[in-house]
Short mmCIF file of C-alpha atoms in Angstrom, two decimals:
data_model
loop_
_atom_site.label_atom_id
_atom_site.label_comp_id
_atom_site.label_asym_id
_atom_site.label_seq_id
_atom_site.Cartn_x
_atom_site.Cartn_y
_atom_site.Cartn_z
CA ASP G 1 202.83 108.74 286.32
CA GLN G 2 204.07 106.08 283.93
CA GLN G 3 207.85 105.31 284.63
CA VAL G 4 207.88 102.68 281.71
CA LYS G 5 206.39 104.15 278.48
CA GLN G 6 205.74 102.33 275.28
CA ASN G 7 204.67 105.10 272.98
CA SER G 8 203.42 103.18 270.11
CA PRO G 9 200.02 101.35 270.76
CA SER G 10 200.45 99.31 267.59
CA LEU G 11 202.76 98.14 265.10
CA SER G 12 202.03 96.61 261.58
CA VAL G 13 204.95 94.63 259.77
CA GLN G 14 205.04 92.56 256.71
CA GLU G 15 205.97 88.79 257.29
CA GLY G 16 209.85 88.35 256.85
CA ARG G 17 210.50 92.13 257.57
CA ILE G 18 211.95 93.39 261.07
CA SER G 19 209.73 94.36 263.70
CA ILE G 20 210.99 97.02 265.99
CA LEU G 21 209.32 97.66 268.96
CA ASN G 22 210.35 100.65 271.41
CA CYS G 23 210.35 101.35 275.16
CA ASP G 24 211.49 104.41 277.15
CA TYR G 25 211.66 104.52 280.89
CA THR G 26 212.20 107.69 283.65
CA ASN G 27 213.91 105.95 286.27
CA SER G 28 217.49 105.79 286.46
CA MET G 29 217.40 103.28 289.03
CA PHE G 30 215.91 100.72 286.87
CA ASP G 31 218.70 97.97 286.57
CA TYR G 32 216.84 94.89 284.79
CA PHE G 33 214.45 95.13 281.70
CA LEU G 34 212.16 92.25 280.23
CA TRP G 35 210.06 91.86 277.12
CA TYR G 36 206.80 89.80 277.91
CA LYS G 37 204.49 88.78 275.00
CA LYS G 38 200.72 88.28 275.47
CA TYR G 39 198.04 86.71 273.34
CA PRO G 40 194.44 87.64 274.14
CA ALA G 41 192.87 85.48 277.05
CA GLU G 42 196.44 84.40 278.12
CA GLY G 43 198.87 85.60 280.83
CA PRO G 44 202.36 87.19 279.69
CA THR G 45 205.00 84.92 278.55
CA PHE G 46 208.39 85.77 279.36
CA LEU G 47 210.31 86.67 276.01
CA ILE G 48 213.89 88.09 276.79
CA SER G 49 215.46 90.11 279.35
CA ILE G 50 218.72 92.43 279.77
CA SER G 51 220.72 93.57 282.63
CA SER G 52 221.58 97.23 282.91
CA ILE G 53 225.42 96.49 282.67
CA LYS G 54 224.66 95.10 279.03
CA ASP G 55 223.67 96.97 275.98
CA LYS G 56 222.59 94.08 273.94
CA ASN G 57 221.18 90.33 274.44
CA GLU G 58 220.18 88.08 271.64
CA ASP G 59 218.20 84.85 271.71
CA GLY G 60 217.30 83.34 268.09
CA ARG G 61 215.03 85.91 266.31
CA PHE G 62 214.67 88.35 269.10
CA THR G 63 217.31 90.94 270.14
CA VAL G 64 216.76 93.47 273.03
CA PHE G 65 218.98 96.58 272.67
CA LEU G 66 219.73 98.79 275.82
CA ASN G 67 220.76 102.57 275.61
CA LYS G 68 221.00 103.83 279.15
CA SER G 69 222.03 107.22 278.37
CA ALA G 70 218.61 107.82 276.28
CA LYS G 71 216.91 105.50 278.81
CA HIS G 72 215.51 103.45 275.80
CA LEU G 73 215.50 99.78 274.98
CA SER G 74 214.26 98.50 271.89
CA LEU G 75 213.10 94.69 270.86
CA HIS G 76 213.92 93.51 267.24
CA ILE G 77 212.25 90.50 265.70
CA VAL G 78 213.73 89.20 262.62
CA PRO G 79 212.37 87.76 260.56
CA SER G 80 208.76 88.40 261.71
CA GLN G 81 206.39 85.78 261.36
CA PRO G 82 202.66 85.81 261.80
CA GLY G 83 202.76 83.80 264.96
CA ASP G 84 204.67 86.88 266.44
CA SER G 85 201.28 88.91 266.43
CA ALA G 86 200.56 89.74 270.01
CA VAL G 87 200.76 92.45 272.57
CA TYR G 88 204.40 93.20 273.59
CA PHE G 89 204.93 94.50 276.99
CA CYS G 90 208.35 96.17 278.21
CA ALA G 91 208.89 95.57 282.12
CA ALA G 92 211.72 97.10 284.35
CA ILE G 93 212.71 96.27 287.50
CA LEU G 94 214.17 98.73 290.21
CA GLU G 95 217.61 98.12 291.78
CA GLY G 96 217.39 96.64 295.25
CA SER G 97 213.80 95.94 294.63
CA GLN G 98 212.13 92.39 295.36
CA GLY G 99 211.57 91.88 291.90
CA ASN G 100 208.05 93.29 291.21
CA LEU G 101 207.92 94.44 287.69
CA ILE G 102 206.78 97.84 286.32
CA PHE G 103 205.19 97.38 283.07
CA GLY G 104 204.71 99.62 280.04
CA LYS G 105 201.14 99.61 278.50
CA GLY G 106 202.20 97.56 275.56
CA THR G 107 202.44 97.61 271.79
CA LYS G 108 199.91 95.40 269.62
CA LEU G 109 202.21 93.88 267.02
CA SER G 110 200.34 92.71 263.77
CA VAL G 111 202.63 90.63 261.54
CA LYS G 112 200.75 90.34 258.11
CA PRO G 113 201.53 87.38 255.70
CA ASN Y 1 205.55 70.52 286.22
CA ALA Y 2 202.47 72.79 285.78
CA GLY Y 3 203.04 76.39 285.38
CA VAL Y 4 201.37 79.17 287.42
CA MET Y 5 197.56 78.03 287.93
CA GLN Y 6 194.82 80.58 288.42
CA ASN Y 7 191.49 79.89 289.13
CA PRO Y 8 188.75 80.63 288.16
CA ARG Y 9 189.59 81.88 284.50
CA HIS Y 10 186.26 84.00 284.83
CA LEU Y 11 184.22 85.46 287.64
CA VAL Y 12 181.21 87.42 287.57
CA ARG Y 13 180.10 89.07 290.83
CA ARG Y 14 177.31 91.37 291.62
CA ARG Y 15 177.98 94.73 293.16
CA GLY Y 16 178.80 94.52 296.85
CA GLN Y 17 179.55 90.63 296.96
CA GLU Y 18 183.24 89.21 297.52
CA ALA Y 19 185.80 87.89 294.88
CA ARG Y 20 188.34 85.57 295.72
CA LEU Y 21 190.89 84.77 293.10
CA ARG Y 22 193.13 81.80 293.44
CA CYS Y 23 196.92 81.34 292.31
CA SER Y 24 199.18 78.28 292.61
CA PRO Y 25 202.69 79.27 291.76
CA MET Y 26 205.15 76.96 290.00
CA LYS Y 27 206.54 74.38 291.80
CA GLY Y 28 209.53 75.59 293.84
CA HIS Y 29 208.61 79.20 293.39
CA SER Y 30 208.26 80.91 296.79
CA HIS Y 31 207.63 84.54 295.53
CA VAL Y 32 204.27 85.30 294.21
CA TYR Y 33 203.12 88.80 292.71
CA TRP Y 34 199.51 89.92 291.75
CA TYR Y 35 198.80 92.42 288.87
CA ARG Y 36 195.99 94.15 287.53
CA GLN Y 37 195.35 94.93 283.87
CA LEU Y 38 192.65 97.34 283.44
CA PRO Y 39 191.01 97.80 279.78
CA GLU Y 40 193.27 99.71 277.48
CA GLU Y 41 195.90 99.62 280.20
CA GLY Y 42 199.43 97.76 281.00
CA LEU Y 43 199.91 95.61 284.03
CA LYS Y 44 199.84 97.18 287.29
CA PHE Y 45 201.57 95.67 290.10
CA MET Y 46 199.53 95.24 293.33
CA VAL Y 47 201.21 93.09 295.68
CA TYR Y 48 204.07 90.81 296.35
CA LEU Y 49 204.02 87.94 298.92
CA GLN Y 50 206.35 85.22 300.19
CA LYS Y 51 204.78 82.18 302.03
CA GLU Y 52 202.97 83.80 305.10
CA ASN Y 53 204.39 87.30 304.51
CA ILE Y 54 203.11 90.37 302.50
CA ILE Y 55 206.71 91.89 301.41
CA ASP Y 56 205.28 94.97 299.38
CA GLU Y 57 201.75 95.83 298.91
CA SER Y 58 202.37 99.25 297.68
CA GLY Y 59 200.10 98.89 294.62
CA MET Y 60 197.10 97.55 296.63
CA PRO Y 61 193.93 99.85 297.10
CA LYS Y 62 193.88 100.63 300.61
CA GLU Y 63 190.33 99.21 301.15
CA ARG Y 64 188.48 96.25 300.34
CA PHE Y 65 191.36 94.26 298.91
CA SER Y 66 193.76 92.01 300.63
CA ALA Y 67 196.18 89.22 299.74
CA GLU Y 68 197.63 86.11 301.44
CA PHE Y 69 200.05 83.24 300.73
CA PRO Y 70 199.42 80.78 303.36
CA LYS Y 71 202.05 78.11 304.36
CA GLU Y 72 199.93 75.39 302.67
CA GLY Y 73 197.68 76.19 299.57
CA PRO Y 74 197.35 78.91 296.94
CA SER Y 75 197.88 82.60 297.17
CA ILE Y 76 194.28 84.35 297.49
CA LEU Y 77 193.72 87.67 296.48
CA ARG Y 78 190.29 88.95 298.07
CA ILE Y 79 188.06 91.80 296.90
CA GLN Y 80 185.20 92.77 299.35
CA GLN Y 81 182.27 94.63 298.10
CA VAL Y 82 183.15 94.67 294.66
CA VAL Y 83 182.29 97.78 292.42
CA ARG Y 84 182.27 98.10 288.78
CA GLY Y 85 185.70 99.42 288.53
CA ASP Y 86 186.95 96.19 290.13
CA SER Y 87 186.36 94.71 286.60
CA ALA Y 88 189.55 93.77 285.06
CA ALA Y 89 192.01 90.93 284.34
CA TYR Y 90 193.68 89.85 287.45
CA PHE Y 91 197.23 88.20 286.68
CA CYS Y 92 199.47 86.00 289.19
CA ALA Y 93 202.98 85.54 288.69
CA SER Y 94 205.62 83.42 290.55
CA SER Y 95 209.39 83.40 290.53
CA LEU Y 96 212.61 82.43 291.97
CA MET Y 97 214.86 85.13 293.61
CA ASP Y 98 216.29 87.06 290.98
CA THR Y 99 214.56 85.56 287.94
CA GLU Y 100 212.09 86.35 285.60
CA ALA Y 101 208.53 86.06 286.75
CA PHE Y 102 206.00 83.33 284.94
CA PHE Y 103 202.38 84.33 284.65
CA GLY Y 104 199.38 82.25 284.96
CA GLN Y 105 196.36 82.80 282.45
CA GLY Y 106 194.80 85.23 284.70
CA THR Y 107 191.22 85.82 286.20
CA ARG Y 108 188.80 87.92 284.28
CA LEU Y 109 186.81 89.44 286.81
CA THR Y 110 183.18 91.15 285.83
CA VAL Y 111 181.22 93.09 288.18
CA VAL Y 112 177.65 93.35 287.22
#
């Protein structure tokens, strides 16, 4: 039973354009969300996070939007660069939990020059 | 300050052998998490440990798998009598309380 869903296994975007990666969740008790980026044969790298009390968090080219009523969050990357090509994982933490992350299956982003 | 260190990076075991995966958290981090990534899957939580304590092992298979985080030394994930289905990438992460987790580069276990 997948509590965090990334329904697009892959996404291809032209360099310079916007990349939008989507994530849906089913458990309304999640109170913290994170995005991780993963290159092949490496561990996931933390990218950006958002608390459930916010609807937007921005860090440079990366912005995460949270729509609690829709149980949906998205990661926007603009402008996209070829070095952004990686697998992006959405993760969530349950309110009151000890911090263990529940991950989606990931979306593979390819940014073409 | 080194990041989360996992070793070995690659481990090959024959069916029935034991696999030991090591994780040294970032300096100052007392929370360690183990995750497993099967082919074509996302990362699945296995166990959460603090020094000398298992806090949450709800993601650990009931048999053959164990984890520890001793007072001194790295955290160890042990898999006894490995089977082919144990082949996966195993990632360790560490964190301070209530902050994002930092991941190691993972150990890729192959059971032949």
